[in-house]
Each structure stands twice: as structure tokens, then as C-alpha cells.
Short mmCIF file of C-alpha atoms and ligand atoms in Angstrom, two decimals:
data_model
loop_
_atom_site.label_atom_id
_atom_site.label_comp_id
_atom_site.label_asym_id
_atom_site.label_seq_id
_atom_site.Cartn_x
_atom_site.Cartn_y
_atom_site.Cartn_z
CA UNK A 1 45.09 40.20 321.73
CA UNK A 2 44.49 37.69 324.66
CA UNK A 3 42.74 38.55 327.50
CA UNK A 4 43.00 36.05 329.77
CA UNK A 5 44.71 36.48 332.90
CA UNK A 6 48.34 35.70 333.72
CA UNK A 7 49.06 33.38 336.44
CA UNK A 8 51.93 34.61 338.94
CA UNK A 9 52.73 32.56 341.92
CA UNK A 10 55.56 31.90 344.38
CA UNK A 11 56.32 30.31 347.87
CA UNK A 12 54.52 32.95 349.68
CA UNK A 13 54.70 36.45 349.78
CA UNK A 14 57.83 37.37 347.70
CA UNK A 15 56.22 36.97 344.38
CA UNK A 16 53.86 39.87 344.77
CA UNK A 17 56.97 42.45 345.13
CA UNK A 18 56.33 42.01 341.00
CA UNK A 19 52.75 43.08 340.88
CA UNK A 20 53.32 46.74 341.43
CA UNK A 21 55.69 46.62 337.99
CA UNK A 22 53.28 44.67 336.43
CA UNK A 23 50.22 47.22 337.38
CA UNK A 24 52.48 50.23 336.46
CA UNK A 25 53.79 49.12 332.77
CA UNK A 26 51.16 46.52 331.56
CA UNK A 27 47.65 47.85 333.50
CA UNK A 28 45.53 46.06 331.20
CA UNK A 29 47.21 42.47 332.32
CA UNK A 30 45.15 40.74 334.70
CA UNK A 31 46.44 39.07 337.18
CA UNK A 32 46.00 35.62 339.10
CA UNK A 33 48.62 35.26 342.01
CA UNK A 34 48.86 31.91 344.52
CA UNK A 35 51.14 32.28 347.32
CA UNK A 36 51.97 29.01 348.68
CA UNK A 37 52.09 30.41 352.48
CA UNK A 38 51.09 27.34 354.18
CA UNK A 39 54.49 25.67 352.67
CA UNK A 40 57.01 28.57 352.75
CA UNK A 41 59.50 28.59 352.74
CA UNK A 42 60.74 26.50 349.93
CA UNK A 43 64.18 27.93 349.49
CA UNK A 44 65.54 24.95 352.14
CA UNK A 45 63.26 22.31 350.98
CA UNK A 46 64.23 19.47 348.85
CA UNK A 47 64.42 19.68 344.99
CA UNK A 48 61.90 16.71 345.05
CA UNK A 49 59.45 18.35 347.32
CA UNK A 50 59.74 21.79 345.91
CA UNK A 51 58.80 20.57 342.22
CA UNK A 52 56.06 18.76 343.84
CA UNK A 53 54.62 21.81 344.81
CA UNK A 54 55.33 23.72 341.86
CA UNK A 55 53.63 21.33 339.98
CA UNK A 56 50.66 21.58 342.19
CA UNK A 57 50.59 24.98 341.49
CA UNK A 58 50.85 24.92 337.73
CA UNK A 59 47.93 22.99 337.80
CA UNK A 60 46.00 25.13 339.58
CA UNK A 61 46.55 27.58 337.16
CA UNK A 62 46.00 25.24 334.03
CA UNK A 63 42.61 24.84 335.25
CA UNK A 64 42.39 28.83 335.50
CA UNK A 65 43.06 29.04 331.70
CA UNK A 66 46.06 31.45 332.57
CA UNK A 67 48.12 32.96 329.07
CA UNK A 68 51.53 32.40 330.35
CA UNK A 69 52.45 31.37 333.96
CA UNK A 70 55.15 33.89 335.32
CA UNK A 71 57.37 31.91 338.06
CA UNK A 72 57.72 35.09 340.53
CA UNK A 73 60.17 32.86 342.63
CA UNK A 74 64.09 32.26 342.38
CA UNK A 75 64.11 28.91 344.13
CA UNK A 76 61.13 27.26 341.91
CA UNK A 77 62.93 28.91 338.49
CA UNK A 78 66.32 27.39 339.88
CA UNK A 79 64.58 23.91 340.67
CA UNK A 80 62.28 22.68 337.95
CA UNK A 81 61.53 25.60 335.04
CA UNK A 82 62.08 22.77 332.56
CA UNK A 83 59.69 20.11 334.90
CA UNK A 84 56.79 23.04 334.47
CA UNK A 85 57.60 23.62 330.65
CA UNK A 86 57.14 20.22 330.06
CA UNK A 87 54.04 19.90 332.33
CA UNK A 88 52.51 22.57 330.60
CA UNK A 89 53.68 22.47 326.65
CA UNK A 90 50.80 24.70 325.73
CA UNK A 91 51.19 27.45 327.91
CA UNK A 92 54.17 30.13 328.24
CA UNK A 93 56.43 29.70 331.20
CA UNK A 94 58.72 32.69 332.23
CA UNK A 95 60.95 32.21 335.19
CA UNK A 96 62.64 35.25 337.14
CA UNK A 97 66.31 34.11 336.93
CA UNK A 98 67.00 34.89 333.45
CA UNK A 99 65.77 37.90 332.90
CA UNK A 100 67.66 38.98 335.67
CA UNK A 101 70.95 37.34 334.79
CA UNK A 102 70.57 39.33 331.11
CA UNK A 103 70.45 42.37 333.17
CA UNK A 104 72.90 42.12 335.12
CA UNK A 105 75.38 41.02 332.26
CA UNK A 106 74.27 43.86 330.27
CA UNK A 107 74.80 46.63 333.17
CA UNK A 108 77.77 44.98 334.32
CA UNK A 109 81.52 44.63 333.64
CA UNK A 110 84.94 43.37 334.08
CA UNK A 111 85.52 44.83 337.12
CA UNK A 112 82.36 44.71 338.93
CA UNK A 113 82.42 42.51 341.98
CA UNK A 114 78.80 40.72 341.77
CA UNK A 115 76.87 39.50 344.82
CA UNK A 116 74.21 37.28 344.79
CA UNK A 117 71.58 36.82 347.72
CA UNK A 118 69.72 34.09 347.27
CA UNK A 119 68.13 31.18 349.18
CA UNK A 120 69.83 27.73 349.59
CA UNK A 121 68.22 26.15 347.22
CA UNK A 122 68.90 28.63 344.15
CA UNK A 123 72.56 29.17 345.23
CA UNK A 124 72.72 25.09 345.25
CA UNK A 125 71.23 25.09 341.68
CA UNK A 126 74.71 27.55 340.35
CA UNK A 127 71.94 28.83 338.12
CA UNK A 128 72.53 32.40 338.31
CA UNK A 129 76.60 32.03 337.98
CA UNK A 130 76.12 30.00 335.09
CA UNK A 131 73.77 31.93 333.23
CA UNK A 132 75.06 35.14 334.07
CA UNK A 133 78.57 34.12 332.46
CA UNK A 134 76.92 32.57 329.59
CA UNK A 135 75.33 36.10 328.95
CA UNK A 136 78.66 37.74 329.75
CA UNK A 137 81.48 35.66 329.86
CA UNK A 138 83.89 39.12 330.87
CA UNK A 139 82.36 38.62 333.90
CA UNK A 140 84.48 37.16 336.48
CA UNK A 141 83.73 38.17 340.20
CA UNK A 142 80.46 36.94 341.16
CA UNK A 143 79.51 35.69 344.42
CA UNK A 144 76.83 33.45 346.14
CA UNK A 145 75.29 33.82 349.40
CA UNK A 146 72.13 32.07 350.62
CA UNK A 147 70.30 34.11 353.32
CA UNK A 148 67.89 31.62 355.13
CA UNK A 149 66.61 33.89 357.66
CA UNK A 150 65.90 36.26 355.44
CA UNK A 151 62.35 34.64 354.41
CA UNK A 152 60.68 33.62 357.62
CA UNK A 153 61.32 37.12 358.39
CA UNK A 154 59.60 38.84 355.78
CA UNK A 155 56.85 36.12 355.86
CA UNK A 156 56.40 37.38 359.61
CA UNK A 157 55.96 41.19 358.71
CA UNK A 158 59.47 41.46 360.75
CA UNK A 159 60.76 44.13 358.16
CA UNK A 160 61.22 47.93 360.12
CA UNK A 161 63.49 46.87 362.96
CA UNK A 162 66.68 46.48 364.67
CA UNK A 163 66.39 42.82 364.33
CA UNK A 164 65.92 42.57 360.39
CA UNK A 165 68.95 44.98 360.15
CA UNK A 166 71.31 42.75 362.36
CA UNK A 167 70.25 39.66 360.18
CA UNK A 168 71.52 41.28 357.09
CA UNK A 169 74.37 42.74 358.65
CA UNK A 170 74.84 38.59 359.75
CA UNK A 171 74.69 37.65 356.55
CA UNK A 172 76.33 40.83 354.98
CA UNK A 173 78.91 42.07 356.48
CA UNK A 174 81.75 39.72 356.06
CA UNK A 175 80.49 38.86 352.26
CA UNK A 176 80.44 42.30 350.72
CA UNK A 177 84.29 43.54 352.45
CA UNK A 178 86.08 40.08 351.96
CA UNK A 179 84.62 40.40 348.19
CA UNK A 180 84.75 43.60 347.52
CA UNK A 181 81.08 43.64 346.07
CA UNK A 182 79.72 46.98 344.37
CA UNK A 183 76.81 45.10 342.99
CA UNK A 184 74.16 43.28 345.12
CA UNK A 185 71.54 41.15 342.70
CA UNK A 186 68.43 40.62 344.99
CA UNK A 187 67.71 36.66 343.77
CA UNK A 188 64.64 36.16 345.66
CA UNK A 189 61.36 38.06 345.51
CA UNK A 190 61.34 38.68 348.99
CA UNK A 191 64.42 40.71 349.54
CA UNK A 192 62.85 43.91 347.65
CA UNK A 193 60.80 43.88 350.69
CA UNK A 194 64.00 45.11 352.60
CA UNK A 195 65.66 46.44 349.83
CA UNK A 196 65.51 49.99 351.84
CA UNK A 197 66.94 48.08 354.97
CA UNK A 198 69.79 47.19 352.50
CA UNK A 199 70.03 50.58 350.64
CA UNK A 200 70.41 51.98 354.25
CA UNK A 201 73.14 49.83 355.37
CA UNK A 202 74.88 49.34 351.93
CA UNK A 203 74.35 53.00 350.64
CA UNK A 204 76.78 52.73 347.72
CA UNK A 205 75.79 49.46 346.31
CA UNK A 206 74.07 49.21 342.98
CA UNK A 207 71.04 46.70 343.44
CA UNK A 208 69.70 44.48 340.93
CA UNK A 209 65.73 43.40 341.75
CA UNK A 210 64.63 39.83 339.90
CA UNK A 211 61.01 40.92 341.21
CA UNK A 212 61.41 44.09 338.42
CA UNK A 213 63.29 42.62 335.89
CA UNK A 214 60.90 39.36 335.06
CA UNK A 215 58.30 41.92 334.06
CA UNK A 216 59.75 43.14 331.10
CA UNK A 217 60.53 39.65 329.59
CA UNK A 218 57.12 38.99 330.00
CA UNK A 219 55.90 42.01 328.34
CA UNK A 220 58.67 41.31 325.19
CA UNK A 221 57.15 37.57 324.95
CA UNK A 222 53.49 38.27 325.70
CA UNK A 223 54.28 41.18 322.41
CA UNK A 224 55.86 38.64 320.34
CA UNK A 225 53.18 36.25 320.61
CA UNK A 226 50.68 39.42 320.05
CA UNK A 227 49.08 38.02 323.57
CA UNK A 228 49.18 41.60 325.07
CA UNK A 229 45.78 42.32 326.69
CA UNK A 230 43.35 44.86 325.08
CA UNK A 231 41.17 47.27 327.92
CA UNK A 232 38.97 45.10 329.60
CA UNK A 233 37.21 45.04 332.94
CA UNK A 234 38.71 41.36 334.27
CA UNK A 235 39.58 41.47 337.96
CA UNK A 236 42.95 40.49 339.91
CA UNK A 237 42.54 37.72 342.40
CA UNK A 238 45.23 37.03 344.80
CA UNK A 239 44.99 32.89 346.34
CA UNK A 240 47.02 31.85 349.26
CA UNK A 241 47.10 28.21 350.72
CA UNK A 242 46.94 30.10 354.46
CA UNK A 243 45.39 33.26 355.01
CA UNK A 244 47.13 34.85 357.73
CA UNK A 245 46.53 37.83 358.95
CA UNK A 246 50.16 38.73 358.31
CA UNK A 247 49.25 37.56 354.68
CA UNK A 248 46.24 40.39 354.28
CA UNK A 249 48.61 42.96 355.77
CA UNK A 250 51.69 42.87 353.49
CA UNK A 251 49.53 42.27 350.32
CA UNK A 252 47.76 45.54 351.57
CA UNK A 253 51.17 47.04 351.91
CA UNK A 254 52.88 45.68 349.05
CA UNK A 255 50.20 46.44 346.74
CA UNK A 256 49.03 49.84 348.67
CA UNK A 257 45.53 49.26 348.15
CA UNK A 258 42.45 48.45 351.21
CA UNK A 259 41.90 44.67 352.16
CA UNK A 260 38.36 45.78 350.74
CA UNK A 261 39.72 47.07 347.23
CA UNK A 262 41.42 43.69 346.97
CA UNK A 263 40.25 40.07 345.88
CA UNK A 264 41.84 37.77 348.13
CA UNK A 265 40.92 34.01 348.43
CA UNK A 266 41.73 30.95 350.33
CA UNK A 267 43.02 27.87 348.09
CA UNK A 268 44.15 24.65 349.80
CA UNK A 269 46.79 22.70 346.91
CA UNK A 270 47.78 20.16 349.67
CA UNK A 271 45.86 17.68 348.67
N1 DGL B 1 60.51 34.14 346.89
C1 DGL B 1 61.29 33.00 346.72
C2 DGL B 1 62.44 33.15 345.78
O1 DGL B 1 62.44 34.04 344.97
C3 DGL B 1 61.42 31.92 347.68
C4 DGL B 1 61.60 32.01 349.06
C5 DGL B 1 61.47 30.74 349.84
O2 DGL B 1 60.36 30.21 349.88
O3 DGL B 1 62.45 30.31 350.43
O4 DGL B 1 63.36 32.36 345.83
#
């Protein structure tokens, strides 16, 4: 039994679509999230600047004595996984992709036509095609498509509207007829945000969330390494690098819980 907390972070926002999973099927976990919203988005950055920040954060959470640091963001487990693994030798690192890639090779087959949304810099990085066909090798239609508005977006709380819904048809449209895709894998923790906007627009598509999957590989290694939590009365303490307002608000709706009811803190890593 290990009661620390776990350390969750991503480039902003996106990362905390996993916290509801997290709250629902391991409640005694607690949690430490840093969302890196003064930087996002990373998904167009550089490789060299976005493991720079990645191993800014990992350091912060070193120094919080996290059990295992979960990488709740496509772009950073595309970029540098192995950097922060061997950063950090003594503490567990899960990353979202490949949980998600054994997923989707297990629900998947032959004749599925697989689409990927992603940012730039994981589609770049191949690493979902080439982990997904090392799972599965049957698998032959997969897709890539980087959606770069699709962050700023989100980040801005522009999520109900006409203008969110033309952006994915933008991006959407021509993809999913010219491939014929029946399978959309959501490869950034941002998109479950408007995974209903999708739904909507795509009703027959089966969708594939990395923000849901991640959380069972980290319950199956936190069991194997008998590092599940016992009952214990540690808080959850969500850290961002900017506070916006827009911040507080889609915590408060992502999580479903009062401003009041949550522990939110400033934490500058630009140093
Ligand atoms: N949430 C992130 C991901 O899963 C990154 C988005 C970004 O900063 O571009 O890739």
C-alpha cells in the first residue's frame, strides 16, 4: 500500500479530462495535477522545447514525492517518455499513448478504417501507427490527422458553438469520407472535451478516448507493484503555471465540483 499521491500533468487543460476516471475507479488515489497553461499549447512546439518543459514538470513533481507520474498528454508521451524515464529511474512513468494503442488493437480489426486526431507534434512522432501495428499487425487502415485549432479552442472555453463545430467539420470532413473511417481514436486529452460535438456530427463513429484508457494501465501497474492506495484522508491539488479565469471554469466543469470544493494553486515552472 502507498499512499502518496500520483502526479498527473499535461500542457494545460486536456489532462484533467482523466481525473473523473481516475475519481470513479480508483477514489482512494490522490491526486496532484500541473497544467502547464501559461505554455500551451505544446502540440506545435519544438521537440527540444517541449521536453524542456516536460522535464520541468517532472521535477516539480519529484520534489512532491509523487508514486508514479501519469503523462495525461499525447504530445509529451510522443516526444520524450523515455527522456522522463530516464530523468526519473525511481519513479513509475505511464504515458497515455500506449494504453490507448492496446485498446484500440484489441477492439479493432482487419477491416476497420482507423482515424487518429492528434496534434502536430504526436502525428510527427508516427507513435501511435507504429505502436498500434506492433500490437496488431492485421491492422492496416489507420490514418493521421493533426487538428491544431482544436487546442486553443478548448483552452478558450470555445466548446458549445457553431464555431467549434465548423472547425471539426474543417478538419473532418474530407478525412473521415476520403478514408472511409468507422473508428475515430481521440489522441489528445483535450478532444474528450468535444467528444459530444463529434458524437453529434459523426453519429456512427466508434470513439476511442486516450484520457479513459491511461487509467486502467495505471491501476494494473500501481496493483502489480502493490502501490494501490489504502482509505486515507490526503487531498487533490490541482497547479497551473496561469490561473485564468477560463482555467477555474473548465476545471469546475470538467471535474463538476465548486471552485470552493476544489484545491487549486498557482505554480510558476518558467524559471
Ligand atoms: N493535451 C495534449 C495532448 O494530449 C496537448 C495539447 C497541446 O498542448 O497541444 O496531446
Amino acid at each position: 500500500m502507498d499512499n502518496r499521491p500520483i502526479g498527473f500533468f499535461d500542457s494545460g487543460i486536456g489532462g484533467l479530462t482523466s481525473i473523473p476516471y481516475m475519481m470513479r475507479h480508483l477514489p482512494n488515489e490522490r491526486i496532484i495535477f500541473f497544467g502547464d497553461t501559461a505554455r500551451t499549447p505544446y502540440g506545435s512546439k519544438s521537440q527540444d522545447t517541449i521536453r524542456q518543459f516536460a522535464m520541468q514538470i517532472g521535477e516539480f513533481m519529484a520534489k512532491k514525492n509523487v508514486k508514479m507520474m501519469v503523462i495525461a498528454c499525447n504530445t509529451i508521451s510522443a516526444t520524450c517518455i523515455d527522456d522522463l524515464r530516464r530523468q526519473f529511474p525511481e519513479i513509475p512513468v505511464i504515458g497515455v499513448i500506449s494504453p490507448t494503442a492496446r485498446v484500440v488493437a484489441k477492439k479493432c480489426n482487419a477491416l476497420d478504417h482507423i482515424g487518429i486526431l492528434a496534434t502536430r507534434a504526436t502525428v510527427r512522432s508516427g507513435a501511435y501507427i507504429e505502436m498500434i501495428k506492433g500490437k496488431n499487425p492485421i491492422l492496416k487502415h489507420l490514418y493521421s490527422k493533426a487538428c491544431p485549432a482544436f487546442v486553443p479552442l478548448i483552452e478558450e472555453g470555445i466548446i458549445d458553438n457553431d464555431i467549434m463545430d465548423l472547425t471539426i467539420k474543417y478538419y473532418l470532413d474530407d478525412f473521415m469520407r476520403e478514408n472511409e473511417i468507422n473508428t475515430l481514436v481521440l489522441g489528445c486529452t483535450h478532444y474528450p472535451l468535444i467528444g459530444e460535438n463529434i458524437r453529434r456530427l459523426y453519429p456512427d463513429v466508434r470513439i476511442i478516448s486516450s484520457s479513459k484508457e491511461v487509467v486502467t494501465a495505471v491501476q494494473l501497474e500501481l496493483d502489480d507493484r502493490q502501490m494501490l492506495a489504502g482509505p486515507n484522508d490526503g487531498e487533490n491539488i490541482f497547479y497551473a503555471s496561469d490561473l485564468s479565469e477560463n482555467f477555474v471554469n473548465m476545471i469546475q466543469r470538467i471535474l463538476g465540483r465548486d471552485q470552493e470544493e476544489l484545491n487549486i494553486r498557482f505554480k510558476n515552472l518558467d524559471l
